[in-house]
């Protein structure tokens, strides 16, 4: 899962609430702004993955690393404010965006969120908090004392043993500046509530994506009195062992893509062998003997030679399946590979890997999944799946050597609340399929589930969804939404050549 930020209850709530009931006017450019007890200063949010920067205001809140030891080590939570000019009630219940991963920084996806929540922002402030362990909130980055990034052995294939060895070195480096036991969802929702209290607001709205949906559910369960409305996009049920069901969810997504091609006459004619079968054929060929491939690096245009294996192919297919715009390339790329022409696949794999680099904090991810998921994962019997059990084995490979925290006894219980909840799913989502949201919806009497046709993982910016999000935040009534405008969404046709799809 990709695509979080969270919080902790503090005292003096009445004083903090009073301090923010009359939010001050926007200060002159370059000036500081007091929001509750937090002092915000102008800042620019940037990201290597974003095409544009976002002007915001930033602040830092110090919280105990160990909530049970308030006098111990403190960590600074990095907070960004995307404010609105509105002076009405909307400023008293801001929207907190919860990023995914685990391991994604909320402030680093500010450009995407600013666009997806643009209509929400017309009336409400948007708050981005880098979850502890990510972004600028004491990141659990695998770097040594000199700030040099640790790396895997480039000559070694990715195996559980290689990952465990790397995690051992990373754990030793991180231990100098963090106790990784306290970087789980439980501490994160405490942090989130600490930010809420510091802002001086009584209730907040939550928008969570992917792993952020877990954070949103845990916060709403622990702090129902402070939760006004919730949007969860790409829903992960609380009892899901993250990473343990990838083989099944990816299989379903590929089958849906194959079925889509069969329904399209141009695609069916161009690719008589469906996507799943072609992917299996290419994997089988490369499993017998990896191939040295000459291709052009998409970043430098330099000619490179690298080996391609079955793992390379499945990794690319898995990454591409997140977004229909990318998965539409799979049929033509796999068709080329089936004929022994691997250069396009290698170029795309290089591009995808480069774009994904740095998006997730590995140490924080291990802190979460090793405490919350690893011991609940049960390996299913081997079957005819494109992804085998080795994927989950590598996902949890670091856990035996990582300093692991704990989770509450009721952690996996479903969220049961009267709070209005809007659940969103992409029809072709390869990691959090619509059936997950349907499972969560059963316990939400004021909930509603919307499936975005033809979409993958993450639907906040799809079609008219930004407008629907604003309407939901205004009325806090999911069932009253008129979502018919989403009927215009369609699946992205498969490319029949590298020039695109046929008209």
GROMACS .gro file of C-alpha atoms in nm:
model
  503
    1UNK     CA    1   0.000   0.000   0.000
    2UNK     CA    2   0.118   0.341  -0.060
    3UNK     CA    3  -0.016   0.635  -0.017
    4UNK     CA    4  -0.014   0.939   0.680
    5UNK     CA    5   0.013   1.155   0.967
    6UNK     CA    6  -0.131   1.147   1.315
    7UNK     CA    7  -0.161   1.273   1.678
    8UNK     CA    8  -0.206   1.285   2.109
    9UNK     CA    9  -0.444   1.438   2.360
   10UNK     CA   10  -0.305   1.719   2.573
   11UNK     CA   11  -0.449   1.917   2.863
   12UNK     CA   12  -0.568   2.279   2.883
   13UNK     CA   13  -0.823   2.203   2.611
   14UNK     CA   14  -1.053   2.485   2.715
   15UNK     CA   15  -0.778   2.744   2.695
   16UNK     CA   16  -0.664   2.613   2.358
   17UNK     CA   17  -1.019   2.605   2.226
   18UNK     CA   18  -1.081   2.962   2.336
   19UNK     CA   19  -0.756   3.073   2.173
   20UNK     CA   20  -0.879   2.960   1.832
   21UNK     CA   21  -1.250   3.035   1.835
   22UNK     CA   22  -1.172   3.366   1.667
   23UNK     CA   23  -0.909   3.276   1.411
   24UNK     CA   24  -0.708   3.588   1.318
   25UNK     CA   25  -0.711   3.737   0.972
   26UNK     CA   26  -0.444   3.620   0.731
   27UNK     CA   27  -0.122   3.805   0.819
   28UNK     CA   28   0.077   4.012   0.571
   29UNK     CA   29   0.308   3.816   0.346
   30UNK     CA   30   0.612   3.696   0.536
   31UNK     CA   31   0.453   3.747   0.878
   32UNK     CA   32   0.392   3.485   1.143
   33UNK     CA   33   0.044   3.357   1.222
   34UNK     CA   34  -0.077   3.233   1.560
   35UNK     CA   35  -0.318   2.941   1.532
   36UNK     CA   36  -0.409   2.825   1.881
   37UNK     CA   37  -0.075   2.783   2.055
   38UNK     CA   38   0.116   2.710   1.732
   39UNK     CA   39   0.315   2.973   1.547
   40UNK     CA   40   0.308   2.927   1.170
   41UNK     CA   41   0.557   3.084   0.931
   42UNK     CA   42   0.546   3.102   0.550
   43UNK     CA   43   0.706   2.802   0.380
   44UNK     CA   44   0.725   2.635   0.041
   45UNK     CA   45   0.642   2.265   0.016
   46UNK     CA   46   0.840   2.084  -0.250
   47UNK     CA   47   0.881   1.727  -0.367
   48UNK     CA   48   1.087   1.552  -0.630
   49UNK     CA   49   0.767   1.377  -0.743
   50UNK     CA   50   0.560   1.697  -0.777
   51UNK     CA   51   0.558   1.920  -1.084
   52UNK     CA   52   0.490   2.235  -0.883
   53UNK     CA   53   0.551   2.377  -0.535
   54UNK     CA   54   0.286   2.475  -0.283
   55UNK     CA   55   0.301   2.791  -0.077
   56UNK     CA   56   0.196   2.714   0.280
   57UNK     CA   57   0.262   2.800   0.642
   58UNK     CA   58   0.460   2.566   0.863
   59UNK     CA   59   0.499   2.500   1.234
   60UNK     CA   60   0.654   2.244   1.466
   61UNK     CA   61   0.498   2.080   1.772
   62UNK     CA   62   0.720   1.903   2.024
   63UNK     CA   63   0.576   1.577   2.161
   64UNK     CA   64   0.722   1.298   2.376
   65UNK     CA   65   0.868   1.014   2.174
   66UNK     CA   66   0.734   0.776   2.439
   67UNK     CA   67   0.390   0.901   2.551
   68UNK     CA   68   0.437   0.718   2.881
   69UNK     CA   69   0.757   0.914   2.951
   70UNK     CA   70   0.661   1.282   2.896
   71UNK     CA   71   0.992   1.403   3.039
   72UNK     CA   72   1.196   1.186   2.803
   73UNK     CA   73   1.316   1.249   2.449
   74UNK     CA   74   1.101   1.488   2.244
   75UNK     CA   75   1.043   1.481   1.870
   76UNK     CA   76   0.922   1.767   1.651
   77UNK     CA   77   0.612   1.709   1.440
   78UNK     CA   78   0.633   1.893   1.110
   79UNK     CA   79   0.299   2.063   1.037
   80UNK     CA   80   0.186   2.252   0.727
   81UNK     CA   81  -0.123   2.470   0.690
   82UNK     CA   82  -0.298   2.527   0.358
   83UNK     CA   83  -0.534   2.797   0.471
   84UNK     CA   84  -0.857   2.937   0.338
   85UNK     CA   85  -0.971   3.298   0.323
   86UNK     CA   86  -1.308   3.193   0.466
   87UNK     CA   87  -1.379   3.333   0.812
   88UNK     CA   88  -1.684   3.116   0.883
   89UNK     CA   89  -1.741   2.799   1.080
   90UNK     CA   90  -1.523   2.592   0.850
   91UNK     CA   91  -1.209   2.723   1.019
   92UNK     CA   92  -1.323   2.565   1.345
   93UNK     CA   93  -1.318   2.211   1.203
   94UNK     CA   94  -1.019   2.188   0.965
   95UNK     CA   95  -0.941   1.891   0.744
   96UNK     CA   96  -0.644   1.673   0.837
   97UNK     CA   97  -0.498   1.474   0.548
   98UNK     CA   98  -0.347   1.137   0.642
   99UNK     CA   99  -0.088   1.004   0.398
  100UNK     CA  100  -0.029   0.645   0.297
  101UNK     CA  101   0.249   0.392   0.289
  102UNK     CA  102   0.312   0.329   0.570
  103UNK     CA  103   0.603   0.568   0.537
  104UNK     CA  104   0.474   0.851   0.320
  105UNK     CA  105   0.522   1.214   0.423
  106UNK     CA  106   0.203   1.422   0.412
  107UNK     CA  107   0.385   1.745   0.330
  108UNK     CA  108   0.567   1.586   0.035
  109UNK     CA  109   0.235   1.513  -0.139
  110UNK     CA  110   0.105   1.866  -0.075
  111UNK     CA  111   0.076   1.945  -0.447
  112UNK     CA  112  -0.149   1.645  -0.506
  113UNK     CA  113  -0.361   1.714  -0.198
  114UNK     CA  114  -0.388   2.084  -0.276
  115UNK     CA  115  -0.535   1.991  -0.613
  116UNK     CA  116  -0.764   1.711  -0.490
  117UNK     CA  117  -0.897   1.917  -0.197
  118UNK     CA  118  -0.911   2.246  -0.384
  119UNK     CA  119  -1.288   2.280  -0.339
  120UNK     CA  120  -1.270   2.174   0.025
  121UNK     CA  121  -1.007   2.442   0.082
  122UNK     CA  122  -1.248   2.715  -0.027
  123UNK     CA  123  -1.412   2.688   0.315
  124UNK     CA  124  -1.175   2.489   0.534
  125UNK     CA  125  -0.811   2.489   0.631
  126UNK     CA  126  -0.613   2.181   0.528
  127UNK     CA  127  -0.364   2.051   0.784
  128UNK     CA  128  -0.074   1.827   0.681
  129UNK     CA  129   0.123   1.653   0.954
  130UNK     CA  130   0.427   1.443   0.872
  131UNK     CA  131   0.362   1.126   1.069
  132UNK     CA  132   0.639   1.060   1.321
  133UNK     CA  133   0.919   0.880   1.141
  134UNK     CA  134   0.846   1.044   0.804
  135UNK     CA  135   0.926   1.371   0.628
  136UNK     CA  136   1.067   1.618   0.880
  137UNK     CA  137   0.913   1.450   1.187
  138UNK     CA  138   1.227   1.270   1.312
  139UNK     CA  139   1.244   1.046   1.003
  140UNK     CA  140   1.358   0.688   1.055
  141UNK     CA  141   1.587   0.710   0.755
  142UNK     CA  142   1.851   0.445   0.700
  143UNK     CA  143   2.153   0.677   0.717
  144UNK     CA  144   2.475   0.647   0.912
  145UNK     CA  145   2.621   0.896   1.163
  146UNK     CA  146   2.771   1.099   0.877
  147UNK     CA  147   2.436   1.127   0.700
  148UNK     CA  148   2.532   0.881   0.428
  149UNK     CA  149   2.242   0.669   0.306
  150UNK     CA  150   2.280   0.297   0.364
  151UNK     CA  151   2.217   0.077   0.063
  152UNK     CA  152   2.155  -0.283  -0.036
  153UNK     CA  153   2.426  -0.494  -0.193
  154UNK     CA  154   2.376  -0.410  -0.562
  155UNK     CA  155   2.510  -0.751  -0.664
  156UNK     CA  156   2.271  -0.945  -0.443
  157UNK     CA  157   1.920  -1.049  -0.548
  158UNK     CA  158   1.640  -0.923  -0.326
  159UNK     CA  159   1.573  -1.203  -0.079
  160UNK     CA  160   1.443  -1.210   0.281
  161UNK     CA  161   1.800  -1.269   0.397
  162UNK     CA  162   1.936  -0.967   0.209
  163UNK     CA  163   1.656  -0.747   0.341
  164UNK     CA  164   1.712  -0.868   0.697
  165UNK     CA  165   2.084  -0.790   0.673
  166UNK     CA  166   2.008  -0.439   0.549
  167UNK     CA  167   1.746  -0.391   0.823
  168UNK     CA  168   2.002  -0.494   1.086
  169UNK     CA  169   2.238  -0.218   0.971
  170UNK     CA  170   1.954   0.031   0.946
  171UNK     CA  171   1.828  -0.053   1.297
  172UNK     CA  172   2.173   0.008   1.443
  173UNK     CA  173   2.198   0.346   1.269
  174UNK     CA  174   1.846   0.459   1.364
  175UNK     CA  175   1.889   0.357   1.730
  176UNK     CA  176   2.114   0.658   1.784
  177UNK     CA  177   1.825   0.899   1.730
  178UNK     CA  178   1.500   0.708   1.780
  179UNK     CA  179   1.335   0.425   1.969
  180UNK     CA  180   1.149   0.254   1.686
  181UNK     CA  181   0.901   0.092   1.925
  182UNK     CA  182   0.717   0.425   1.944
  183UNK     CA  183   0.659   0.487   1.572
  184UNK     CA  184   0.336   0.295   1.521
  185UNK     CA  185  -0.018   0.399   1.432
  186UNK     CA  186  -0.109   0.411   1.801
  187UNK     CA  187   0.145   0.683   1.882
  188UNK     CA  188   0.062   0.856   1.552
  189UNK     CA  189  -0.305   0.908   1.634
  190UNK     CA  190  -0.195   1.047   1.970
  191UNK     CA  191   0.023   1.295   1.782
  192UNK     CA  192  -0.268   1.388   1.559
  193UNK     CA  193  -0.485   1.474   1.857
  194UNK     CA  194  -0.203   1.674   2.010
  195UNK     CA  195  -0.196   1.885   1.694
  196UNK     CA  196  -0.574   1.925   1.708
  197UNK     CA  197  -0.554   2.045   2.068
  198UNK     CA  198  -0.265   2.279   1.994
  199UNK     CA  199  -0.465   2.434   1.710
  200UNK     CA  200  -0.743   2.498   1.961
  201UNK     CA  201  -1.019   2.323   1.769
  202UNK     CA  202  -1.271   2.083   1.918
  203UNK     CA  203  -1.350   1.875   1.610
  204UNK     CA  204  -1.159   1.786   1.297
  205UNK     CA  205  -1.237   1.619   0.965
  206UNK     CA  206  -1.017   1.337   0.840
  207UNK     CA  207  -0.920   1.247   0.485
  208UNK     CA  208  -0.707   0.934   0.469
  209UNK     CA  209  -0.563   0.750   0.171
  210UNK     CA  210  -0.446   0.386   0.168
  211UNK     CA  211  -0.258   0.327   0.496
  212UNK     CA  212  -0.402   0.664   0.601
  213UNK     CA  213  -0.743   0.495   0.609
  214UNK     CA  214  -0.617   0.279   0.894
  215UNK     CA  215  -0.501   0.588   1.078
  216UNK     CA  216  -0.836   0.759   1.023
  217UNK     CA  217  -1.029   0.459   1.154
  218UNK     CA  218  -0.806   0.427   1.460
  219UNK     CA  219  -0.836   0.800   1.536
  220UNK     CA  220  -1.215   0.803   1.497
  221UNK     CA  221  -1.243   0.505   1.732
  222UNK     CA  222  -1.016   0.651   2.000
  223UNK     CA  223  -1.130   1.015   1.972
  224UNK     CA  224  -1.494   1.003   1.853
  225UNK     CA  225  -1.572   1.325   2.041
  226UNK     CA  226  -1.324   1.513   1.824
  227UNK     CA  227  -1.418   1.357   1.489
  228UNK     CA  228  -1.674   1.540   1.274
  229UNK     CA  229  -1.653   1.356   0.938
  230UNK     CA  230  -1.424   1.105   0.769
  231UNK     CA  231  -1.324   1.030   0.409
  232UNK     CA  232  -1.125   0.710   0.351
  233UNK     CA  233  -0.994   0.641   0.002
  234UNK     CA  234  -0.850   0.298  -0.080
  235UNK     CA  235  -0.985   0.141   0.237
  236UNK     CA  236  -0.782  -0.099   0.451
  237UNK     CA  237  -0.994  -0.280   0.715
  238UNK     CA  238  -0.850  -0.277   1.065
  239UNK     CA  239  -0.809  -0.656   1.065
  240UNK     CA  240  -0.618  -0.660   0.735
  241UNK     CA  241  -0.258  -0.775   0.763
  242UNK     CA  242  -0.107  -0.513   0.532
  243UNK     CA  243   0.109  -0.683   0.272
  244UNK     CA  244  -0.035  -1.028   0.337
  245UNK     CA  245  -0.304  -1.022   0.068
  246UNK     CA  246  -0.113  -0.863  -0.220
  247UNK     CA  247  -0.107  -1.186  -0.422
  248UNK     CA  248  -0.488  -1.209  -0.424
  249UNK     CA  249  -0.565  -0.841  -0.477
  250UNK     CA  250  -0.312  -0.807  -0.760
  251UNK     CA  251  -0.448  -1.121  -0.924
  252UNK     CA  252  -0.799  -0.976  -0.920
  253UNK     CA  253  -0.679  -0.646  -1.067
  254UNK     CA  254  -0.496  -0.817  -1.354
  255UNK     CA  255  -0.800  -1.032  -1.430
  256UNK     CA  256  -1.017  -0.718  -1.443
  257UNK     CA  257  -0.769  -0.558  -1.684
  258UNK     CA  258  -0.773  -0.870  -1.900
  259UNK     CA  259  -1.152  -0.868  -1.906
  260UNK     CA  260  -1.150  -0.500  -2.004
  261UNK     CA  261  -0.929  -0.578  -2.305
  262UNK     CA  262  -1.152  -0.865  -2.414
  263UNK     CA  263  -1.453  -0.629  -2.415
  264UNK     CA  264  -1.272  -0.379  -2.639
  265UNK     CA  265  -1.275  -0.507  -3.002
  266UNK     CA  266  -0.955  -0.319  -3.096
  267UNK     CA  267  -0.769  -0.447  -2.790
  268UNK     CA  268  -0.897  -0.802  -2.825
  269UNK     CA  269  -0.793  -0.813  -3.191
  270UNK     CA  270  -0.447  -0.664  -3.127
  271UNK     CA  271  -0.376  -0.884  -2.824
  272UNK     CA  272  -0.535  -1.227  -2.867
  273UNK     CA  273  -0.338  -1.346  -2.564
  274UNK     CA  274  -0.488  -1.170  -2.261
  275UNK     CA  275  -0.281  -0.963  -2.018
  276UNK     CA  276  -0.268  -1.219  -1.737
  277UNK     CA  277  -0.166  -1.505  -1.965
  278UNK     CA  278   0.094  -1.293  -2.141
  279UNK     CA  279   0.236  -1.180  -1.807
  280UNK     CA  280   0.259  -1.542  -1.694
  281UNK     CA  281   0.430  -1.642  -2.019
  282UNK     CA  282   0.694  -1.370  -1.992
  283UNK     CA  283   0.755  -1.454  -1.625
  284UNK     CA  284   0.799  -1.823  -1.708
  285UNK     CA  285   1.046  -1.748  -1.987
  286UNK     CA  286   1.261  -1.519  -1.769
  287UNK     CA  287   1.243  -1.752  -1.469
  288UNK     CA  288   1.427  -2.011  -1.678
  289UNK     CA  289   1.698  -1.769  -1.784
  290UNK     CA  290   1.728  -1.393  -1.709
  291UNK     CA  291   1.825  -1.185  -2.011
  292UNK     CA  292   2.080  -0.906  -2.051
  293UNK     CA  293   1.896  -0.612  -2.208
  294UNK     CA  294   2.027  -0.304  -2.386
  295UNK     CA  295   1.797  -0.003  -2.343
  296UNK     CA  296   1.796   0.373  -2.305
  297UNK     CA  297   1.782   0.521  -1.958
  298UNK     CA  298   1.466   0.738  -1.959
  299UNK     CA  299   1.632   0.992  -1.730
  300UNK     CA  300   1.962   1.042  -1.913
  301UNK     CA  301   1.899   0.886  -2.257
  302UNK     CA  302   2.224   0.696  -2.206
  303UNK     CA  303   2.245   0.340  -2.336
  304UNK     CA  304   2.255   0.086  -2.053
  305UNK     CA  305   2.279  -0.291  -2.023
  306UNK     CA  306   2.111  -0.462  -1.727
  307UNK     CA  307   1.966  -0.806  -1.656
  308UNK     CA  308   1.591  -0.853  -1.659
  309UNK     CA  309   1.427  -1.125  -1.454
  310UNK     CA  310   1.076  -1.249  -1.380
  311UNK     CA  311   1.080  -1.035  -1.067
  312UNK     CA  312   1.147  -0.724  -1.277
  313UNK     CA  313   0.837  -0.794  -1.483
  314UNK     CA  314   0.602  -0.861  -1.192
  315UNK     CA  315   0.734  -0.556  -1.004
  316UNK     CA  316   0.661  -0.333  -1.302
  317UNK     CA  317   0.315  -0.484  -1.352
  318UNK     CA  318   0.238  -0.434  -0.984
  319UNK     CA  319   0.356  -0.069  -0.984
  320UNK     CA  320   0.167   0.006  -1.305
  321UNK     CA  321  -0.154  -0.151  -1.178
  322UNK     CA  322  -0.191   0.132  -0.925
  323UNK     CA  323  -0.286   0.376  -1.203
  324UNK     CA  324  -0.501   0.295  -1.510
  325UNK     CA  325  -0.301   0.544  -1.716
  326UNK     CA  326   0.004   0.327  -1.661
  327UNK     CA  327  -0.161  -0.016  -1.665
  328UNK     CA  328  -0.296   0.068  -2.013
  329UNK     CA  329   0.065   0.026  -2.131
  330UNK     CA  330   0.098  -0.330  -2.000
  331UNK     CA  331  -0.053  -0.519  -2.297
  332UNK     CA  332   0.177  -0.364  -2.557
  333UNK     CA  333   0.485  -0.381  -2.334
  334UNK     CA  334   0.420  -0.747  -2.251
  335UNK     CA  335   0.353  -0.825  -2.617
  336UNK     CA  336   0.694  -0.678  -2.704
  337UNK     CA  337   0.858  -0.879  -2.425
  338UNK     CA  338   0.690  -1.200  -2.538
  339UNK     CA  339   0.866  -1.152  -2.871
  340UNK     CA  340   1.201  -1.105  -2.701
  341UNK     CA  341   1.204  -0.726  -2.718
  342UNK     CA  342   1.258  -0.623  -2.356
  343UNK     CA  343   1.396  -0.272  -2.401
  344UNK     CA  344   1.061  -0.088  -2.356
  345UNK     CA  345   0.990  -0.285  -2.041
  346UNK     CA  346   1.333  -0.209  -1.898
  347UNK     CA  347   1.305   0.162  -1.974
  348UNK     CA  348   0.965   0.183  -1.808
  349UNK     CA  349   1.088  -0.017  -1.510
  350UNK     CA  350   1.381   0.223  -1.468
  351UNK     CA  351   1.147   0.522  -1.486
  352UNK     CA  352   0.899   0.374  -1.237
  353UNK     CA  353   1.172   0.277  -0.993
  354UNK     CA  354   1.325   0.625  -1.007
  355UNK     CA  355   0.986   0.790  -0.949
  356UNK     CA  356   0.912   0.567  -0.650
  357UNK     CA  357   1.251   0.623  -0.489
  358UNK     CA  358   1.232   0.823  -0.169
  359UNK     CA  359   0.853   0.823  -0.146
  360UNK     CA  360   0.839   0.589   0.153
  361UNK     CA  361   1.041   0.594   0.471
  362UNK     CA  362   1.153   0.233   0.508
  363UNK     CA  363   1.231   0.246   0.879
  364UNK     CA  364   0.894   0.393   0.971
  365UNK     CA  365   0.721   0.136   0.749
  366UNK     CA  366   0.892  -0.147   0.933
  367UNK     CA  367   0.798   0.004   1.269
  368UNK     CA  368   0.432  -0.002   1.167
  369UNK     CA  369   0.397  -0.334   0.986
  370UNK     CA  370   0.621  -0.529   1.225
  371UNK     CA  371   0.413  -0.418   1.525
  372UNK     CA  372   0.070  -0.430   1.362
  373UNK     CA  373   0.071  -0.686   1.081
  374UNK     CA  374   0.361  -0.933   1.071
  375UNK     CA  375   0.244  -1.168   1.347
  376UNK     CA  376  -0.110  -1.176   1.201
  377UNK     CA  377   0.000  -1.282   0.854
  378UNK     CA  378  -0.071  -1.645   0.771
  379UNK     CA  379   0.081  -1.784   0.456
  380UNK     CA  380  -0.179  -1.939   0.230
  381UNK     CA  381  -0.117  -2.263   0.039
  382UNK     CA  382   0.063  -2.209  -0.288
  383UNK     CA  383  -0.173  -2.163  -0.581
  384UNK     CA  384  -0.179  -2.040  -0.937
  385UNK     CA  385  -0.099  -1.679  -0.852
  386UNK     CA  386   0.125  -1.437  -1.037
  387UNK     CA  387   0.267  -1.323  -0.704
  388UNK     CA  388   0.372  -1.600  -0.469
  389UNK     CA  389   0.420  -1.603  -0.091
  390UNK     CA  390   0.776  -1.472  -0.132
  391UNK     CA  391   0.634  -1.120  -0.172
  392UNK     CA  392   0.493  -1.121   0.181
  393UNK     CA  393   0.805  -1.293   0.313
  394UNK     CA  394   1.017  -1.004   0.186
  395UNK     CA  395   0.763  -0.749   0.310
  396UNK     CA  396   0.803  -0.876   0.667
  397UNK     CA  397   1.168  -0.991   0.641
  398UNK     CA  398   1.300  -0.707   0.859
  399UNK     CA  399   1.072  -0.776   1.153
  400UNK     CA  400   1.287  -1.035   1.336
  401UNK     CA  401   1.576  -0.784   1.357
  402UNK     CA  402   1.376  -0.461   1.407
  403UNK     CA  403   1.305  -0.308   1.749
  404UNK     CA  404   0.930  -0.367   1.744
  405UNK     CA  405   0.655  -0.198   1.945
  406UNK     CA  406   0.309  -0.322   2.037
  407UNK     CA  407  -0.053  -0.258   1.945
  408UNK     CA  408  -0.366  -0.229   2.162
  409UNK     CA  409  -0.578  -0.541   2.213
  410UNK     CA  410  -0.873  -0.388   2.029
  411UNK     CA  411  -0.662  -0.268   1.736
  412UNK     CA  412  -0.816  -0.502   1.478
  413UNK     CA  413  -1.178  -0.441   1.578
  414UNK     CA  414  -1.385  -0.276   1.303
  415UNK     CA  415  -1.464   0.093   1.335
  416UNK     CA  416  -1.823   0.119   1.460
  417UNK     CA  417  -1.942   0.478   1.475
  418UNK     CA  418  -2.229   0.712   1.393
  419UNK     CA  419  -1.979   0.964   1.251
  420UNK     CA  420  -2.050   1.029   0.880
  421UNK     CA  421  -1.797   0.835   0.671
  422UNK     CA  422  -1.748   0.849   0.295
  423UNK     CA  423  -1.565   0.542   0.164
  424UNK     CA  424  -1.403   0.555  -0.180
  425UNK     CA  425  -1.261   0.278  -0.397
  426UNK     CA  426  -1.112   0.245  -0.742
  427UNK     CA  427  -1.268  -0.029  -0.953
  428UNK     CA  428  -0.927  -0.169  -1.053
  429UNK     CA  429  -0.739  -0.105  -0.727
  430UNK     CA  430  -0.471  -0.377  -0.693
  431UNK     CA  431  -0.411  -0.339  -0.316
  432UNK     CA  432  -0.732  -0.211  -0.153
  433UNK     CA  433  -1.014  -0.344  -0.374
  434UNK     CA  434  -1.377  -0.233  -0.329
  435UNK     CA  435  -1.459  -0.545  -0.127
  436UNK     CA  436  -1.244  -0.411   0.156
  437UNK     CA  437  -1.457  -0.096   0.179
  438UNK     CA  438  -1.776  -0.303   0.173
  439UNK     CA  439  -1.645  -0.494   0.474
  440UNK     CA  440  -1.584  -0.170   0.667
  441UNK     CA  441  -1.916  -0.016   0.561
  442UNK     CA  442  -2.114  -0.283   0.748
  443UNK     CA  443  -2.038  -0.112   1.080
  444UNK     CA  444  -2.103   0.247   0.968
  445UNK     CA  445  -2.474   0.341   0.978
  446UNK     CA  446  -2.395   0.688   0.839
  447UNK     CA  447  -2.146   0.560   0.586
  448UNK     CA  448  -2.159   0.536   0.208
  449UNK     CA  449  -1.932   0.358  -0.036
  450UNK     CA  450  -1.863   0.497  -0.384
  451UNK     CA  451  -1.670   0.294  -0.642
  452UNK     CA  452  -1.499   0.508  -0.907
  453UNK     CA  453  -1.531   0.331  -1.241
  454UNK     CA  454  -1.209   0.253  -1.423
  455UNK     CA  455  -0.989   0.396  -1.145
  456UNK     CA  456  -0.700   0.241  -0.956
  457UNK     CA  457  -0.548   0.312  -0.615
  458UNK     CA  458  -0.648   0.662  -0.506
  459UNK     CA  459  -0.958   0.845  -0.634
  460UNK     CA  460  -0.957   1.181  -0.453
  461UNK     CA  461  -0.878   1.373  -0.771
  462UNK     CA  462  -1.084   1.165  -1.016
  463UNK     CA  463  -1.346   1.349  -1.222
  464UNK     CA  464  -1.585   1.550  -1.007
  465UNK     CA  465  -1.464   1.389  -0.684
  466UNK     CA  466  -1.305   1.716  -0.554
  467UNK     CA  467  -1.647   1.882  -0.575
  468UNK     CA  468  -1.817   1.589  -0.400
  469UNK     CA  469  -1.560   1.601  -0.122
  470UNK     CA  470  -1.639   1.968  -0.062
  471UNK     CA  471  -2.012   1.895  -0.053
  472UNK     CA  472  -1.958   1.616   0.196
  473UNK     CA  473  -1.746   1.835   0.420
  474UNK     CA  474  -2.013   2.107   0.408
  475UNK     CA  475  -2.308   1.887   0.503
  476UNK     CA  476  -2.138   1.586   0.667
  477UNK     CA  477  -2.400   1.364   0.503
  478UNK     CA  478  -2.258   1.094   0.279
  479UNK     CA  479  -2.593   0.943   0.184
  480UNK     CA  480  -2.730   1.274   0.055
  481UNK     CA  481  -2.450   1.318  -0.202
  482UNK     CA  482  -2.551   1.317  -0.566
  483UNK     CA  483  -2.260   1.124  -0.714
  484UNK     CA  484  -2.409   1.090  -1.063
  485UNK     CA  485  -2.137   1.320  -1.198
  486UNK     CA  486  -1.893   1.030  -1.152
  487UNK     CA  487  -2.083   0.833  -1.417
  488UNK     CA  488  -1.867   1.006  -1.677
  489UNK     CA  489  -1.559   0.820  -1.550
  490UNK     CA  490  -1.447   0.542  -1.783
  491UNK     CA  491  -1.165   0.293  -1.797
  492UNK     CA  492  -0.849   0.399  -1.983
  493UNK     CA  493  -0.828   0.199  -2.309
  494UNK     CA  494  -0.525  -0.022  -2.352
  495UNK     CA  495  -0.250   0.105  -2.581
  496UNK     CA  496  -0.254  -0.100  -2.900
  497UNK     CA  497   0.083   0.050  -2.996
  498UNK     CA  498   0.329   0.293  -2.845
  499UNK     CA  499   0.138   0.570  -3.024
  500UNK     CA  500  -0.164   0.513  -2.798
  501UNK     CA  501  -0.501   0.344  -2.829
  502UNK     CA  502  -0.716   0.317  -3.138
  503UNK     CA  503  -1.001   0.569  -3.178
   0.00000   0.00000   0.00000
